[in-house]
């Protein structure tokens, strides 16, 4: 019984430590479509892994977006064209210094902004 408790404690600790490395990106919709109520807007899903410099994005819509990541001084540190299809997509980012980074997805019908920290 003691071994099981120790194993469970170890696994929970490992999961919490592992979860701390991957950050969820907080999103806001920058401009709203007057035809769609705000409650119907589905925000993108985004996660950032600072250990491996990997960004994961998932958008429910099928559209092209411009992805832009800027540092706290407004300098662009990463820019890419994103064609979404409802699946997870990953992007390897350059080595980022500690700080707050803004992320924006600009599409023809919707724009989203978010942030994450390193």
PDB file of N, CA and C in Angstrom, residues 5 11 24 34-35 44-46 61 64 71-72 74-75 78 86-87 92-93 95-96 101 109-110 117:
ATOM      1  N   UNK A   5       1.078   4.420  -2.750  1.00  0.00           N
ATOM      2  CA  UNK A   5       0.951   5.832  -2.403  1.00  0.00           C
ATOM      3  C   UNK A   5       2.163   6.624  -2.875  1.00  0.00           C
ATOM      4  N   UNK A  11       3.891  10.244  -9.478  1.00  0.00           N
ATOM      5  CA  UNK A  11       3.240  10.515 -10.761  1.00  0.00           C
ATOM      6  C   UNK A  11       2.533  11.866 -10.757  1.00  0.00           C
ATOM      7  N   UNK A  24      -0.633  27.579 -21.528  1.00  0.00           N
ATOM      8  CA  UNK A  24      -1.791  27.821 -22.372  1.00  0.00           C
ATOM      9  C   UNK A  24      -1.826  29.302 -22.714  1.00  0.00           C
ATOM     10  N   UNK A  34     -20.205  41.691 -36.548  1.00  0.00           N
ATOM     11  CA  UNK A  34     -21.499  42.156 -36.038  1.00  0.00           C
ATOM     12  C   UNK A  34     -22.637  41.174 -36.296  1.00  0.00           C
ATOM     13  N   UNK A  35     -22.444  40.248 -37.225  1.00  0.00           N
ATOM     14  CA  UNK A  35     -23.499  39.290 -37.545  1.00  0.00           C
ATOM     15  C   UNK A  35     -23.533  38.119 -36.565  1.00  0.00           C
ATOM     16  N   UNK A  44      -9.199  30.374 -30.678  1.00  0.00           N
ATOM     17  CA  UNK A  44      -8.201  29.347 -30.986  1.00  0.00           C
ATOM     18  C   UNK A  44      -7.659  28.712 -29.711  1.00  0.00           C
ATOM     19  N   UNK A  45      -7.088  27.538 -29.875  1.00  0.00           N
ATOM     20  CA  UNK A  45      -6.374  26.889 -28.781  1.00  0.00           C
ATOM     21  C   UNK A  45      -4.891  27.061 -29.064  1.00  0.00           C
ATOM     22  N   UNK A  46      -4.141  27.428 -28.049  1.00  0.00           N
ATOM     23  CA  UNK A  46      -2.710  27.601 -28.227  1.00  0.00           C
ATOM     24  C   UNK A  46      -1.946  27.210 -26.982  1.00  0.00           C
ATOM     25  N   UNK A  61     -11.764  26.955 -37.553  1.00  0.00           N
ATOM     26  CA  UNK A  61     -12.136  27.424 -38.886  1.00  0.00           C
ATOM     27  C   UNK A  61     -11.141  26.954 -39.946  1.00  0.00           C
ATOM     28  N   UNK A  64      -6.970  31.091 -43.814  1.00  0.00           N
ATOM     29  CA  UNK A  64      -5.554  31.472 -43.742  1.00  0.00           C
ATOM     30  C   UNK A  64      -5.408  32.642 -42.777  1.00  0.00           C
ATOM     31  N   UNK A  71       7.751  40.844 -29.132  1.00  0.00           N
ATOM     32  CA  UNK A  71       8.195  40.941 -27.739  1.00  0.00           C
ATOM     33  C   UNK A  71       7.563  42.163 -27.088  1.00  0.00           C
ATOM     34  N   UNK A  72       7.922  42.432 -25.834  1.00  0.00           N
ATOM     35  CA  UNK A  72       7.300  43.533 -25.095  1.00  0.00           C
ATOM     36  C   UNK A  72       7.668  44.905 -25.656  1.00  0.00           C
ATOM     37  N   UNK A  74       7.678  45.432 -28.934  1.00  0.00           N
ATOM     38  CA  UNK A  74       7.001  45.529 -30.217  1.00  0.00           C
ATOM     39  C   UNK A  74       7.785  44.977 -31.393  1.00  0.00           C
ATOM     40  N   UNK A  75       8.955  44.383 -31.133  1.00  0.00           N
ATOM     41  CA  UNK A  75       9.754  43.808 -32.214  1.00  0.00           C
ATOM     42  C   UNK A  75       9.204  42.436 -32.596  1.00  0.00           C
ATOM     43  N   UNK A  78       8.782  36.402 -34.591  1.00  0.00           N
ATOM     44  CA  UNK A  78       8.383  35.272 -35.435  1.00  0.00           C
ATOM     45  C   UNK A  78       7.179  35.692 -36.252  1.00  0.00           C
ATOM     46  N   UNK A  86      -8.488  22.829 -38.675  1.00  0.00           N
ATOM     47  CA  UNK A  86      -9.113  22.185 -37.527  1.00  0.00           C
ATOM     48  C   UNK A  86      -8.217  21.226 -36.773  1.00  0.00           C
ATOM     49  N   UNK A  87      -6.982  21.035 -37.225  1.00  0.00           N
ATOM     50  CA  UNK A  87      -6.059  20.127 -36.546  1.00  0.00           C
ATOM     51  C   UNK A  87      -4.995  20.929 -35.804  1.00  0.00           C
ATOM     52  N   UNK A  92       8.154  25.655 -34.636  1.00  0.00           N
ATOM     53  CA  UNK A  92       9.364  25.778 -33.827  1.00  0.00           C
ATOM     54  C   UNK A  92       9.771  27.244 -33.845  1.00  0.00           C
ATOM     55  N   UNK A  93       9.814  27.835 -32.667  1.00  0.00           N
ATOM     56  CA  UNK A  93      10.146  29.246 -32.534  1.00  0.00           C
ATOM     57  C   UNK A  93      11.630  29.414 -32.262  1.00  0.00           C
ATOM     58  N   UNK A  95      14.876  30.834 -30.123  1.00  0.00           N
ATOM     59  CA  UNK A  95      15.109  30.916 -28.677  1.00  0.00           C
ATOM     60  C   UNK A  95      14.605  32.263 -28.180  1.00  0.00           C
ATOM     61  N   UNK A  96      13.671  32.249 -27.244  1.00  0.00           N
ATOM     62  CA  UNK A  96      13.081  33.477 -26.723  1.00  0.00           C
ATOM     63  C   UNK A  96      13.658  33.788 -25.352  1.00  0.00           C
ATOM     64  N   UNK A 101       5.296  37.913 -24.333  1.00  0.00           N
ATOM     65  CA  UNK A 101       5.210  37.960 -25.791  1.00  0.00           C
ATOM     66  C   UNK A 101       3.750  38.028 -26.207  1.00  0.00           C
ATOM     67  N   UNK A 109     -11.664  37.091 -41.857  1.00  0.00           N
ATOM     68  CA  UNK A 109     -12.939  37.275 -41.159  1.00  0.00           C
ATOM     69  C   UNK A 109     -12.786  37.566 -39.671  1.00  0.00           C
ATOM     70  N   UNK A 110     -11.685  37.141 -39.065  1.00  0.00           N
ATOM     71  CA  UNK A 110     -11.495  37.360 -37.630  1.00  0.00           C
ATOM     72  C   UNK A 110     -10.022  37.586 -37.316  1.00  0.00           C
ATOM     73  N   UNK A 117       4.125  33.982 -21.593  1.00  0.00           N
ATOM     74  CA  UNK A 117       5.362  34.422 -20.948  1.00  0.00           C
ATOM     75  C   UNK A 117       6.415  33.335 -21.040  1.00  0.00           C
TER      76      UNK A 117
END
